[in-house]
């Protein structure tokens, strides 16, 4: 009888295949192998993103508490950009994966072009608002005058250059949908590697480059992401991935575009609901001062470090669902989700133990001010308590999206974030005067609720019947 155990030699062999992207067939063979081959590059991709987020906050925390708080406030606004980018990227992954599963590579390439055109149009509109009204945006978020004076340049540059965020998300979603997860991974490694090198140069100054302070972090990020987008476009045009685009494909195809918009509306809706609730939570947190806000921002950045690999595994589940539905294998799609959910839960369970035990020490690596450490570590512990639920919640929600059923997660997010999380946070933090812990508890409780409702609805199986 053959053992199911994988030796270190086999693991390294599979790991090499995964990161080089040599395997691109995920609708047959071992599901566990398929999950591994897609998850590894996606996990590495997301880890690279979260490493940069930590390095970024490490540099910026040496500037001032206001600088850290500026990043927290700006990112809570720029998550609205992410909402559109992620919503469109869900549609891109779902449609491209379905076409690839159907062996319709030409249809997948046409969908890719329309997604890019849509992304460029939306980002131009957002750039105008960011360039013209950065101070007003921070003021709206409850920032104090000295914070606005110090940090508005960061907001202006990051929102003004949001096209780099938009296209990086969308083109990587195209690669993932096609099963070319390793290409998306190398793109992020390039982007964030450049960010890490450029960050201290622009924040503190280097040779002829002046010290821009917190604004320098935004300049470095925009340059890093912009370079990665150029790299993505070269790959798309010169055909190093399954998806290939030629000059003749650069036309607006109304039918394909409307299909993408229809699928993406649910995705945009669910993330607008989630991210706007995040904006309101940040607004509530700003009532407790810059130190509490800085602690919360650091804790969220640290948390993202471990949520990103889980996102990587959920993205793998989305691709497997899309491709297997396209290949008329719904049962294989479902098995892929449960296996991915289990692996993600193992990982998140281990991480939660680390955070519960070492929260204070972790926050002290970034800032040693007593209130920043106190509330940052408290936030980390409360959020870690729900990590296993986060694991299943993320995988199941992404699986709906991979099937093209973006409406169901929208309804789930609406109930859990707007009808439950926000009233709960305001009631406990402000009305009952529990302070910041009320906000932290509301985040964990909402994520637990999402997991429970998501699993119940997923088991009904209606997502298997969605056409995209």
CSV table of C-alpha atoms in Angstrom, one decimal, residues 85-444:
chain,number,residue,atom,x,y,z
A,85,UNK,CA,-10.1,46.8,-8.4
A,86,UNK,CA,-10.9,43.6,-6.5
A,87,UNK,CA,-14.5,43.6,-7.8
A,88,UNK,CA,-13.3,43.8,-11.4
A,89,UNK,CA,-10.6,41.2,-10.7
A,90,UNK,CA,-13.2,38.8,-9.4
A,91,UNK,CA,-15.0,39.1,-12.7
A,92,UNK,CA,-11.7,38.7,-14.6
A,93,UNK,CA,-10.7,35.5,-12.6
A,94,UNK,CA,-14.2,34.0,-12.9
A,95,UNK,CA,-14.6,34.7,-16.7
A,96,UNK,CA,-11.0,33.9,-17.7
A,97,UNK,CA,-11.0,30.6,-15.6
A,98,UNK,CA,-14.3,29.6,-17.1
A,99,UNK,CA,-13.1,30.2,-20.6
A,100,UNK,CA,-9.8,28.4,-19.9
A,101,UNK,CA,-11.8,25.4,-18.5
A,102,UNK,CA,-13.9,25.4,-21.7
A,103,UNK,CA,-10.6,25.5,-23.7
A,104,UNK,CA,-11.6,28.9,-25.2
A,105,UNK,CA,-8.3,30.7,-25.0
A,106,UNK,CA,-9.3,33.4,-27.5
A,107,UNK,CA,-12.4,34.2,-25.4
A,108,UNK,CA,-10.2,34.5,-22.3
A,109,UNK,CA,-7.8,36.9,-24.1
A,110,UNK,CA,-10.8,39.1,-25.2
A,111,UNK,CA,-12.1,39.2,-21.6
A,112,UNK,CA,-8.6,40.3,-20.4
A,113,UNK,CA,-8.5,43.3,-22.8
A,114,UNK,CA,-11.9,44.5,-21.7
A,115,UNK,CA,-11.0,44.3,-18.0
A,116,UNK,CA,-7.9,46.4,-18.6
A,117,UNK,CA,-9.9,49.1,-20.5
A,118,UNK,CA,-12.4,49.2,-17.7
A,119,UNK,CA,-9.7,49.5,-15.0
A,120,UNK,CA,-8.0,52.4,-16.8
A,121,UNK,CA,-11.3,54.3,-17.2
A,122,UNK,CA,-12.2,54.0,-13.5
A,123,UNK,CA,-8.7,54.9,-12.2
A,124,UNK,CA,-8.5,58.1,-14.2
A,125,UNK,CA,-11.7,59.3,-12.5
A,126,UNK,CA,-10.3,58.4,-9.0
A,127,UNK,CA,-6.9,60.1,-9.8
A,128,UNK,CA,-8.6,63.5,-10.4
A,129,UNK,CA,-10.4,63.4,-7.0
A,130,UNK,CA,-7.2,62.3,-5.2
A,131,UNK,CA,-5.0,65.0,-6.8
A,132,UNK,CA,-7.4,67.8,-6.2
A,133,UNK,CA,-8.9,67.1,-2.8
A,134,UNK,CA,-6.3,65.2,-0.5
A,135,UNK,CA,-6.7,67.6,2.4
A,136,UNK,CA,-10.5,67.4,2.3
A,137,UNK,CA,-10.4,63.6,2.2
A,138,UNK,CA,-8.2,63.4,5.4
A,139,UNK,CA,-10.4,66.1,7.0
A,140,UNK,CA,-13.5,64.0,6.2
A,141,UNK,CA,-11.9,61.0,7.9
A,142,UNK,CA,-11.5,63.0,11.2
A,143,UNK,CA,-7.8,63.8,10.9
A,144,UNK,CA,-6.4,66.6,13.1
A,145,UNK,CA,-5.0,69.8,11.4
A,146,UNK,CA,-1.3,68.9,12.1
A,147,UNK,CA,-1.8,65.4,10.7
A,148,UNK,CA,-3.4,66.8,7.5
A,149,UNK,CA,-0.5,69.3,7.1
A,150,UNK,CA,2.1,66.5,7.5
A,151,UNK,CA,0.4,63.7,5.6
A,152,UNK,CA,-1.8,65.1,2.7
A,153,UNK,CA,1.1,64.6,0.2
A,154,UNK,CA,0.9,60.8,0.9
A,155,UNK,CA,-2.8,60.8,0.2
A,156,UNK,CA,-2.3,62.9,-3.0
A,157,UNK,CA,0.4,60.7,-4.5
A,158,UNK,CA,-1.2,57.3,-3.6
A,159,UNK,CA,-4.7,58.3,-4.9
A,160,UNK,CA,-3.3,60.2,-7.9
A,161,UNK,CA,-1.3,57.2,-9.0
A,162,UNK,CA,-4.0,54.6,-8.3
A,163,UNK,CA,-3.8,53.3,-11.9
A,164,UNK,CA,-0.8,51.3,-10.8
A,165,UNK,CA,-2.8,49.6,-8.0
A,166,UNK,CA,-5.8,49.0,-10.4
A,167,UNK,CA,-3.8,47.4,-13.2
A,168,UNK,CA,-1.6,45.4,-10.9
A,169,UNK,CA,-4.7,43.8,-9.4
A,170,UNK,CA,-6.5,43.3,-12.6
A,171,UNK,CA,-3.7,41.8,-14.7
A,172,UNK,CA,-2.7,39.5,-11.9
A,173,UNK,CA,-6.3,38.3,-11.7
A,174,UNK,CA,-6.2,37.5,-15.4
A,175,UNK,CA,-3.0,35.4,-14.8
A,176,UNK,CA,-4.6,33.6,-11.9
A,177,UNK,CA,-7.8,32.8,-13.8
A,178,UNK,CA,-5.6,31.3,-16.5
A,179,UNK,CA,-3.8,29.2,-14.0
A,180,UNK,CA,-0.6,31.2,-14.4
A,181,UNK,CA,-0.3,31.9,-10.7
A,182,UNK,CA,3.5,31.9,-10.9
A,183,UNK,CA,3.5,34.9,-13.3
A,184,UNK,CA,1.4,36.9,-10.8
A,185,UNK,CA,3.8,35.9,-8.1
A,186,UNK,CA,6.9,37.1,-9.9
A,187,UNK,CA,5.1,40.4,-10.8
A,188,UNK,CA,4.5,41.0,-7.1
A,189,UNK,CA,8.0,40.1,-6.1
A,190,UNK,CA,9.3,42.7,-8.6
A,191,UNK,CA,6.8,45.4,-7.4
A,192,UNK,CA,7.4,44.9,-3.7
A,193,UNK,CA,11.1,44.2,-4.0
A,194,UNK,CA,11.5,47.7,-5.7
A,195,UNK,CA,9.2,49.2,-3.0
A,196,UNK,CA,11.4,47.9,-0.2
A,197,UNK,CA,14.6,49.3,-1.8
A,198,UNK,CA,13.0,52.7,-2.8
A,199,UNK,CA,11.1,53.3,0.5
A,200,UNK,CA,14.0,54.4,2.7
A,201,UNK,CA,15.5,56.4,-0.2
A,202,UNK,CA,12.4,58.6,-0.7
A,203,UNK,CA,11.3,58.7,3.0
A,204,UNK,CA,14.7,59.7,4.5
A,205,UNK,CA,16.5,61.0,1.4
A,206,UNK,CA,19.4,59.4,-0.5
A,207,UNK,CA,22.0,61.3,-2.6
A,208,UNK,CA,20.2,63.7,-4.9
A,209,UNK,CA,16.8,62.4,-3.7
A,210,UNK,CA,15.4,64.7,-0.9
A,211,UNK,CA,13.7,63.4,2.2
A,212,UNK,CA,10.0,63.4,1.5
A,213,UNK,CA,8.9,61.9,4.8
A,214,UNK,CA,5.6,60.0,4.7
A,215,UNK,CA,5.0,61.2,1.2
A,216,UNK,CA,8.1,59.3,0.1
A,217,UNK,CA,6.4,56.0,1.0
A,218,UNK,CA,3.7,56.8,-1.5
A,219,UNK,CA,6.2,57.8,-4.2
A,220,UNK,CA,8.2,54.6,-3.8
A,221,UNK,CA,5.1,52.4,-3.8
A,222,UNK,CA,3.8,54.1,-7.0
A,223,UNK,CA,7.2,53.6,-8.8
A,224,UNK,CA,7.4,50.0,-7.7
A,225,UNK,CA,3.9,49.1,-8.8
A,226,UNK,CA,4.2,51.1,-12.1
A,227,UNK,CA,7.3,49.1,-13.0
A,228,UNK,CA,5.5,45.8,-12.3
A,229,UNK,CA,2.6,46.9,-14.5
A,230,UNK,CA,5.0,47.4,-17.4
A,231,UNK,CA,6.4,43.9,-16.8
A,232,UNK,CA,2.8,42.5,-16.8
A,233,UNK,CA,2.0,44.2,-20.1
A,234,UNK,CA,5.2,42.8,-21.7
A,235,UNK,CA,4.2,39.3,-20.6
A,236,UNK,CA,0.6,39.7,-22.0
A,237,UNK,CA,1.8,41.0,-25.4
A,238,UNK,CA,4.7,38.7,-25.9
A,239,UNK,CA,2.9,35.6,-24.8
A,240,UNK,CA,4.8,34.1,-21.8
A,241,UNK,CA,1.5,33.1,-20.3
A,242,UNK,CA,-1.5,31.1,-21.5
A,243,UNK,CA,-3.3,34.5,-22.2
A,244,UNK,CA,-1.8,36.3,-25.2
A,245,UNK,CA,-2.9,39.8,-26.5
A,246,UNK,CA,-2.2,41.2,-29.9
A,247,UNK,CA,-2.7,44.7,-31.4
A,248,UNK,CA,-5.9,43.4,-33.1
A,249,UNK,CA,-7.4,42.6,-29.7
A,250,UNK,CA,-7.2,46.2,-28.5
A,251,UNK,CA,-10.8,47.1,-29.3
A,252,UNK,CA,-13.9,47.6,-27.2
A,253,UNK,CA,-16.2,44.5,-27.3
A,254,UNK,CA,-19.5,45.7,-25.9
A,255,UNK,CA,-20.9,42.2,-25.3
A,256,UNK,CA,-17.8,40.9,-23.4
A,257,UNK,CA,-17.5,44.2,-21.5
A,258,UNK,CA,-21.1,44.1,-20.3
A,259,UNK,CA,-20.8,40.5,-19.2
A,260,UNK,CA,-17.7,41.5,-17.2
A,261,UNK,CA,-19.5,44.5,-15.7
A,262,UNK,CA,-22.5,42.3,-14.8
A,263,UNK,CA,-20.3,39.8,-13.0
A,264,UNK,CA,-18.1,42.5,-11.4
A,265,UNK,CA,-21.0,44.5,-10.0
A,266,UNK,CA,-21.6,41.9,-7.2
A,267,UNK,CA,-17.8,41.9,-6.5
A,268,UNK,CA,-17.6,45.6,-6.4
A,269,UNK,CA,-20.7,45.8,-4.3
A,270,UNK,CA,-19.4,43.2,-1.7
A,271,UNK,CA,-16.1,45.0,-1.4
A,272,UNK,CA,-17.6,48.5,-1.2
A,273,UNK,CA,-19.8,47.2,1.6
A,274,UNK,CA,-16.8,45.7,3.4
A,275,UNK,CA,-14.4,48.6,2.8
A,276,UNK,CA,-16.9,51.3,3.5
A,277,UNK,CA,-17.6,49.6,6.8
A,278,UNK,CA,-13.8,49.6,7.3
A,279,UNK,CA,-13.8,53.4,6.7
A,280,UNK,CA,-16.5,53.9,9.3
A,281,UNK,CA,-14.6,51.7,11.8
A,282,UNK,CA,-11.5,53.9,11.2
A,283,UNK,CA,-13.7,56.9,11.8
A,284,UNK,CA,-14.8,55.5,15.1
A,285,UNK,CA,-11.2,54.7,16.0
A,286,UNK,CA,-10.1,58.3,15.3
A,287,UNK,CA,-12.3,59.4,18.3
A,288,UNK,CA,-9.7,57.8,20.6
A,289,UNK,CA,-6.6,59.8,19.3
A,290,UNK,CA,-3.5,59.3,17.2
A,291,UNK,CA,-1.8,56.8,19.5
A,292,UNK,CA,-4.8,54.4,19.5
A,293,UNK,CA,-5.1,54.9,15.7
A,294,UNK,CA,-1.4,54.2,15.2
A,295,UNK,CA,-1.7,51.0,17.4
A,296,UNK,CA,-4.7,49.8,15.4
A,297,UNK,CA,-3.0,50.6,12.1
A,298,UNK,CA,0.2,48.6,13.1
A,299,UNK,CA,-1.9,45.7,14.3
A,300,UNK,CA,-3.9,45.6,11.0
A,301,UNK,CA,-0.7,45.6,9.0
A,302,UNK,CA,0.7,42.7,11.1
A,303,UNK,CA,-2.5,40.8,10.8
A,304,UNK,CA,-2.4,41.3,7.0
A,305,UNK,CA,1.0,39.6,7.0
A,306,UNK,CA,-0.8,36.3,7.9
A,307,UNK,CA,-4.1,36.9,6.2
A,308,UNK,CA,-2.4,37.3,2.8
A,309,UNK,CA,-1.2,33.6,2.6
A,310,UNK,CA,-4.8,32.7,3.5
A,311,UNK,CA,-6.0,35.0,0.7
A,312,UNK,CA,-3.5,33.1,-1.6
A,313,UNK,CA,-5.2,29.8,-0.8
A,314,UNK,CA,-8.7,31.3,-1.2
A,315,UNK,CA,-7.6,32.6,-4.6
A,316,UNK,CA,-6.5,29.1,-5.5
A,317,UNK,CA,-9.9,27.8,-4.6
A,318,UNK,CA,-11.6,30.4,-6.8
A,319,UNK,CA,-9.4,29.4,-9.8
A,320,UNK,CA,-10.1,25.7,-9.2
A,321,UNK,CA,-13.9,26.4,-9.0
A,322,UNK,CA,-14.0,28.5,-12.2
A,323,UNK,CA,-11.9,26.0,-14.3
A,324,UNK,CA,-13.7,22.9,-13.0
A,325,UNK,CA,-17.1,24.4,-13.6
A,326,UNK,CA,-15.9,25.3,-17.1
A,327,UNK,CA,-14.8,21.7,-17.6
A,328,UNK,CA,-18.3,20.5,-16.4
A,329,UNK,CA,-16.9,19.0,-13.1
A,330,UNK,CA,-18.9,20.7,-10.3
A,331,UNK,CA,-18.2,17.9,-7.8
A,332,UNK,CA,-14.5,18.3,-8.3
A,333,UNK,CA,-14.9,22.1,-7.8
A,334,UNK,CA,-16.7,21.5,-4.5
A,335,UNK,CA,-14.1,19.0,-3.2
A,336,UNK,CA,-11.4,21.6,-4.0
A,337,UNK,CA,-13.1,24.1,-1.8
A,338,UNK,CA,-13.4,21.9,1.3
A,339,UNK,CA,-9.8,20.7,1.0
A,340,UNK,CA,-8.5,24.3,0.6
A,341,UNK,CA,-10.6,25.4,3.5
A,342,UNK,CA,-9.1,22.7,5.7
A,343,UNK,CA,-5.5,23.5,4.8
A,344,UNK,CA,-6.2,27.2,5.4
A,345,UNK,CA,-7.7,26.5,8.8
A,346,UNK,CA,-4.6,24.5,9.9
A,347,UNK,CA,-2.4,27.5,9.0
A,348,UNK,CA,-4.6,30.2,10.6
A,349,UNK,CA,-4.9,28.1,13.8
A,350,UNK,CA,-1.1,28.1,14.2
A,351,UNK,CA,-0.8,31.8,13.5
A,352,UNK,CA,-3.5,32.7,16.1
A,353,UNK,CA,-1.5,30.9,18.8
A,354,UNK,CA,1.6,33.0,18.0
A,355,UNK,CA,-0.5,36.3,18.1
A,356,UNK,CA,-2.2,35.4,21.4
A,357,UNK,CA,1.1,34.7,23.1
A,358,UNK,CA,3.5,37.3,21.5
A,359,UNK,CA,1.2,40.2,20.6
A,360,UNK,CA,2.9,42.8,22.8
A,361,UNK,CA,6.4,41.8,21.6
A,362,UNK,CA,5.3,42.0,18.0
A,363,UNK,CA,3.8,45.5,18.3
A,364,UNK,CA,6.9,46.7,20.2
A,365,UNK,CA,9.0,45.9,17.1
A,366,UNK,CA,7.2,48.8,15.3
A,367,UNK,CA,6.6,51.3,18.1
A,368,UNK,CA,7.3,51.4,21.9
A,369,UNK,CA,4.9,54.2,23.0
A,370,UNK,CA,2.8,52.7,25.8
A,371,UNK,CA,-0.6,53.5,24.3
A,372,UNK,CA,0.4,52.4,20.8
A,373,UNK,CA,1.6,49.0,22.2
A,374,UNK,CA,-1.3,48.6,24.6
A,375,UNK,CA,-4.1,49.0,21.9
A,376,UNK,CA,-2.1,47.4,19.1
A,377,UNK,CA,-1.5,44.2,21.1
A,378,UNK,CA,-5.1,44.2,22.3
A,379,UNK,CA,-6.3,44.5,18.7
A,380,UNK,CA,-4.1,41.7,17.6
A,381,UNK,CA,-5.2,39.3,20.3
A,382,UNK,CA,-9.0,40.0,19.8
A,383,UNK,CA,-8.7,39.5,16.0
A,384,UNK,CA,-6.6,36.3,16.4
A,385,UNK,CA,-9.4,34.7,18.4
A,386,UNK,CA,-11.4,34.4,15.2
A,387,UNK,CA,-8.7,33.2,12.8
A,388,UNK,CA,-10.0,29.7,12.2
A,389,UNK,CA,-13.4,31.1,11.2
A,390,UNK,CA,-11.6,33.7,8.9
A,391,UNK,CA,-10.0,30.8,7.1
A,392,UNK,CA,-13.2,29.0,6.1
A,393,UNK,CA,-15.0,32.3,5.5
A,394,UNK,CA,-12.4,33.6,3.1
A,395,UNK,CA,-12.2,30.3,1.1
A,396,UNK,CA,-15.9,29.9,0.8
A,397,UNK,CA,-16.6,33.5,-0.2
A,398,UNK,CA,-13.8,33.4,-2.8
A,399,UNK,CA,-15.3,30.2,-4.1
A,400,UNK,CA,-18.6,31.9,-4.8
A,401,UNK,CA,-16.7,34.6,-6.6
A,402,UNK,CA,-14.7,32.0,-8.6
A,403,UNK,CA,-18.0,30.5,-9.8
A,404,UNK,CA,-19.2,33.9,-10.9
A,405,UNK,CA,-21.8,34.1,-8.1
A,406,UNK,CA,-20.7,37.5,-6.8
A,407,UNK,CA,-24.2,38.4,-5.5
A,408,UNK,CA,-24.3,35.9,-2.7
A,409,UNK,CA,-21.2,37.3,-0.9
A,410,UNK,CA,-22.6,40.8,-1.4
A,411,UNK,CA,-25.7,39.9,0.5
A,412,UNK,CA,-23.6,38.1,3.2
A,413,UNK,CA,-21.3,41.2,3.5
A,414,UNK,CA,-24.3,43.5,3.7
A,415,UNK,CA,-25.8,41.6,6.6
A,416,UNK,CA,-22.6,41.0,8.5
A,417,UNK,CA,-20.9,44.3,8.0
A,418,UNK,CA,-23.6,47.0,7.8
A,419,UNK,CA,-26.4,45.4,9.7
A,420,UNK,CA,-24.3,43.8,12.4
A,421,UNK,CA,-20.6,45.0,12.6
A,422,UNK,CA,-21.1,48.8,12.4
A,423,UNK,CA,-24.0,49.0,14.9
A,424,UNK,CA,-22.2,46.6,17.2
A,425,UNK,CA,-18.9,48.7,17.0
A,426,UNK,CA,-20.7,52.0,17.7
A,427,UNK,CA,-22.9,50.6,20.5
A,428,UNK,CA,-20.0,49.0,22.4
A,429,UNK,CA,-17.2,51.5,21.7
A,430,UNK,CA,-19.1,54.8,21.9
A,431,UNK,CA,-22.6,54.4,23.4
A,432,UNK,CA,-21.5,51.8,26.1
A,433,UNK,CA,-18.1,53.5,26.4
A,434,UNK,CA,-16.1,50.3,26.1
A,435,UNK,CA,-13.6,52.2,23.9
A,436,UNK,CA,-11.4,50.6,21.2
A,437,UNK,CA,-12.1,47.0,22.3
A,438,UNK,CA,-15.6,47.4,21.1
A,439,UNK,CA,-14.3,48.0,17.5
A,440,UNK,CA,-11.9,45.1,17.8
A,441,UNK,CA,-14.7,42.7,19.0
A,442,UNK,CA,-17.0,43.8,16.2
A,443,UNK,CA,-14.5,42.8,13.6
A,444,UNK,CA,-14.0,39.3,15.0
